Amino acid sequence: MAADAAGNDLSAIFIPASGKIAVAPFATAIPSVADGAKAKVTLASAFKALGLLTEDGGMEWTEEADGEAIELFQEGYSIPSGKAKVELKVKMAESSREKYELLRGIHYDENKHAVVDASGNPQRLVVWVEEIAKNGTVRRRACENASVSSLKEDKDERGKIKAIEVTFSFASAIGHAAGQYHEWFLTAAEVSAAGV
């Protein structure tokens, strides 16, 4: 479907249908720019999927300028300082020791015991996200310098999923020094052309 006379295109509306998120230790290689544009992407074995997300817990992105813009002599002109606050929130439906180890930076011993320091996980991570829309559009993002800034568990409610809301903070890195992450945005036709 093409845009109508008013320039509106219903087929361009991004209605989430599925997606996935995976994390890996810092310095794990992400797919190349060309590989990220393929129909199917194979991640390095170090990536671990966060698994199922709650129905309302899909990817929630926040991007905002963080820092004072550089004002110019001529009124009304400024240059962004280059700082930004980029966060990704997801609500995991799955709970396991392995996922807690990954996100908290802890280790359970042979007794299935760990001491949790809730002041934060100092480890840097690599994050890969893929979002698939009902119209076949695929958006992928990869950050090579991410951290877990918060974990929030849902209140226990009998018969309901106890989800874990994870907030990741994205920062610039050698692979994306001019920004906080890589992004691939492929239309359904481009995904089809790339091979299924």
Short mmCIF file of C-alpha atoms in Angstrom, two decimals:
data_model
loop_
_atom_site.label_atom_id
_atom_site.label_comp_id
_atom_site.label_asym_id
_atom_site.label_seq_id
_atom_site.Cartn_x
_atom_site.Cartn_y
_atom_site.Cartn_z
CA MET A 1 0.00 0.00 0.00
CA ALA A 2 1.36 3.41 -0.90
CA ALA A 3 0.73 6.75 0.73
CA ASP A 4 -2.65 8.30 0.04
CA ALA A 5 -3.24 11.78 -1.39
CA ALA A 6 -2.62 13.31 2.05
CA GLY A 7 0.74 11.54 2.32
CA ASN A 8 -0.47 9.02 4.93
CA ASP A 9 0.52 5.36 4.65
CA LEU A 10 -1.33 2.81 6.80
CA SER A 11 1.15 0.10 5.78
CA ALA A 12 3.96 2.07 7.44
CA ILE A 13 2.43 1.85 10.93
CA PHE A 14 4.69 -0.16 13.26
CA ILE A 15 2.44 -2.58 15.16
CA PRO A 16 4.68 -4.87 17.23
CA ALA A 17 4.16 -8.57 16.52
CA SER A 18 7.27 -10.14 18.06
CA GLY A 19 10.85 -9.52 19.01
CA LYS A 20 13.80 -10.61 21.06
CA ILE A 21 16.58 -9.24 23.20
CA ALA A 22 19.92 -10.86 23.94
CA VAL A 23 22.90 -9.75 26.00
CA ALA A 24 26.56 -10.72 25.96
CA PRO A 25 29.72 -9.83 27.88
CA PHE A 26 31.44 -6.57 27.00
CA ALA A 27 33.60 -6.75 23.83
CA THR A 28 31.52 -9.55 22.27
CA ALA A 29 31.35 -8.87 18.53
CA ILE A 30 28.01 -7.81 17.09
CA PRO A 31 27.01 -8.70 13.51
CA SER A 32 28.68 -6.61 10.81
CA VAL A 33 26.75 -3.77 9.18
CA ALA A 34 26.09 -6.03 6.14
CA ASP A 35 25.09 -9.04 8.28
CA GLY A 36 22.66 -6.90 10.26
CA ALA A 37 20.79 -6.19 7.03
CA LYS A 38 20.22 -9.86 6.24
CA ALA A 39 16.85 -11.56 6.66
CA LYS A 40 18.24 -13.79 9.41
CA VAL A 41 21.05 -12.79 11.72
CA THR A 42 23.27 -15.20 13.61
CA LEU A 43 24.63 -13.86 16.88
CA ALA A 44 27.87 -14.94 18.56
CA SER A 45 27.41 -17.84 20.98
CA ALA A 46 28.21 -15.54 23.92
CA PHE A 47 24.81 -13.84 23.49
CA LYS A 48 22.14 -15.09 25.87
CA ALA A 49 18.48 -14.40 25.12
CA LEU A 50 16.38 -12.91 27.90
CA GLY A 51 13.59 -15.19 26.70
CA LEU A 52 9.88 -14.51 26.87
CA LEU A 53 8.64 -11.02 27.69
CA THR A 54 5.27 -10.13 29.17
CA GLU A 55 2.52 -9.06 26.78
CA ASP A 56 2.89 -5.44 27.89
CA GLY A 57 6.63 -5.70 28.49
CA GLY A 58 8.07 -5.28 25.02
CA MET A 59 10.81 -2.85 24.15
CA GLU A 60 10.28 0.64 25.60
CA TRP A 61 12.87 3.13 24.37
CA THR A 62 13.76 6.55 25.75
CA GLU A 63 16.16 8.89 24.00
CA GLU A 64 16.74 12.35 25.39
CA ALA A 65 19.40 14.98 25.22
CA ASP A 66 21.44 15.12 28.42
CA GLY A 67 23.56 18.23 28.60
CA GLU A 68 23.46 21.87 27.69
CA ALA A 69 23.40 22.77 24.02
CA ILE A 70 26.14 25.09 22.75
CA GLU A 71 24.48 28.42 21.99
CA LEU A 72 25.76 30.42 19.01
CA PHE A 73 26.04 34.19 18.67
CA GLN A 74 23.11 34.35 16.26
CA GLU A 75 19.86 34.01 18.18
CA GLY A 76 17.98 30.76 17.71
CA TYR A 77 21.02 28.69 16.70
CA SER A 78 22.59 26.01 18.86
CA ILE A 79 24.52 22.76 18.57
CA PRO A 80 23.71 19.73 20.77
CA SER A 81 26.44 18.98 23.28
CA GLY A 82 26.58 15.40 22.04
CA LYS A 83 25.49 13.94 25.35
CA ALA A 84 22.43 11.75 25.49
CA LYS A 85 20.50 9.49 27.83
CA VAL A 86 19.36 6.34 26.04
CA GLU A 87 17.45 3.69 27.97
CA LEU A 88 15.68 0.47 27.07
CA LYS A 89 13.12 -1.16 29.35
CA VAL A 90 11.74 -4.68 28.96
CA LYS A 91 9.67 -6.88 31.25
CA MET A 92 10.98 -10.42 31.41
CA ALA A 93 8.42 -13.15 31.98
CA GLU A 94 11.09 -15.79 32.62
CA SER A 95 13.06 -16.12 35.86
CA SER A 96 16.13 -18.28 36.31
CA ARG A 97 19.45 -18.25 38.14
CA GLU A 98 21.25 -17.81 34.82
CA LYS A 99 19.30 -14.67 33.97
CA TYR A 100 19.84 -13.19 37.44
CA GLU A 101 23.57 -13.93 37.21
CA LEU A 102 23.75 -12.18 33.85
CA LEU A 103 21.74 -9.11 34.85
CA ARG A 104 23.00 -8.67 38.41
CA GLY A 105 26.62 -9.63 37.79
CA ILE A 106 26.49 -12.26 40.54
CA HIS A 107 27.21 -15.98 40.73
CA TYR A 108 25.20 -18.68 42.51
CA ASP A 109 27.44 -21.27 44.17
CA GLU A 110 27.00 -25.04 44.39
CA ASN A 111 24.38 -24.45 47.11
CA LYS A 112 22.33 -22.29 44.71
CA HIS A 113 23.21 -19.31 46.93
CA ALA A 114 24.49 -15.83 46.10
CA VAL A 115 24.98 -12.59 47.96
CA VAL A 116 23.22 -9.79 46.10
CA ASP A 117 24.64 -6.28 46.08
CA ALA A 118 21.69 -4.18 44.93
CA SER A 119 23.82 -1.07 44.44
CA GLY A 120 24.13 -2.07 40.78
CA ASN A 121 25.91 -4.27 38.31
CA PRO A 122 29.22 -2.65 37.30
CA GLN A 123 29.69 -4.98 34.34
CA ARG A 124 29.42 -3.60 30.82
CA LEU A 125 27.35 -5.58 28.37
CA VAL A 126 26.57 -5.82 24.68
CA VAL A 127 22.82 -5.70 23.90
CA TRP A 128 21.10 -6.91 20.71
CA VAL A 129 17.43 -6.14 20.09
CA GLU A 130 15.18 -7.18 17.23
CA GLU A 131 11.63 -5.89 16.85
CA ILE A 132 9.29 -7.33 14.21
CA ALA A 133 6.15 -5.49 13.13
CA LYS A 134 2.90 -6.94 11.85
CA ASN A 135 3.62 -5.40 8.43
CA GLY A 136 6.92 -7.32 8.19
CA THR A 137 9.19 -4.38 9.04
CA VAL A 138 12.20 -5.38 11.13
CA ARG A 139 14.14 -2.99 13.34
CA ARG A 140 17.38 -4.13 14.94
CA ARG A 141 19.54 -2.25 17.41
CA ALA A 142 22.88 -3.13 18.93
CA CYS A 143 24.76 -1.35 21.70
CA GLU A 144 28.35 -2.34 22.39
CA ASN A 145 28.50 -0.46 25.72
CA ALA A 146 25.40 -1.05 27.82
CA SER A 147 24.75 -1.55 31.51
CA VAL A 148 21.85 -2.64 33.67
CA SER A 149 20.73 0.48 35.51
CA SER A 150 17.81 -1.07 37.39
CA LEU A 151 15.85 -4.25 38.05
CA LYS A 152 12.30 -4.05 39.36
CA GLU A 153 10.26 -7.11 40.24
CA ASP A 154 6.48 -7.02 40.02
CA LYS A 155 4.44 -7.48 43.16
CA ASP A 156 3.47 -11.10 43.84
CA GLU A 157 -0.10 -11.70 42.70
CA ARG A 158 -1.55 -15.20 42.89
CA GLY A 159 -1.99 -16.66 39.41
CA LYS A 160 -0.17 -13.83 37.62
CA ILE A 161 3.26 -13.58 36.05
CA LYS A 162 5.88 -12.07 38.35
CA ALA A 163 7.70 -10.05 35.73
CA ILE A 164 11.10 -8.45 36.12
CA GLU A 165 11.46 -5.00 34.55
CA VAL A 166 15.02 -4.49 33.36
CA THR A 167 16.34 -1.06 32.41
CA PHE A 168 19.46 -0.90 30.26
CA SER A 169 21.45 2.31 29.75
CA PHE A 170 23.26 2.71 26.43
CA ALA A 171 26.52 4.62 26.00
CA SER A 172 28.82 5.37 23.08
CA ALA A 173 31.57 2.90 22.24
CA ILE A 174 34.41 2.41 19.76
CA GLY A 175 32.00 0.73 17.32
CA HIS A 176 29.53 3.63 17.50
CA ALA A 177 31.54 6.57 18.80
CA ALA A 178 29.20 9.09 17.19
CA GLY A 179 26.14 7.67 18.95
CA GLN A 180 24.84 5.18 21.48
CA TYR A 181 23.89 2.27 19.24
CA HIS A 182 23.68 0.81 15.73
CA GLU A 183 20.27 0.57 14.04
CA TRP A 184 19.02 -1.38 11.04
CA PHE A 185 15.51 -0.57 9.76
CA LEU A 186 14.32 -2.98 7.08
CA THR A 187 10.96 -2.90 5.32
CA ALA A 188 9.15 -6.16 4.60
CA ALA A 189 10.23 -5.95 0.94
CA GLU A 190 13.88 -5.47 1.94
CA VAL A 191 13.73 -8.42 4.36
CA SER A 192 12.23 -10.53 1.58
CA ALA A 193 14.88 -9.40 -0.89
CA ALA A 194 17.61 -10.24 1.64
CA GLY A 195 16.42 -13.87 1.62
CA VAL A 196 14.23 -15.72 4.09
#
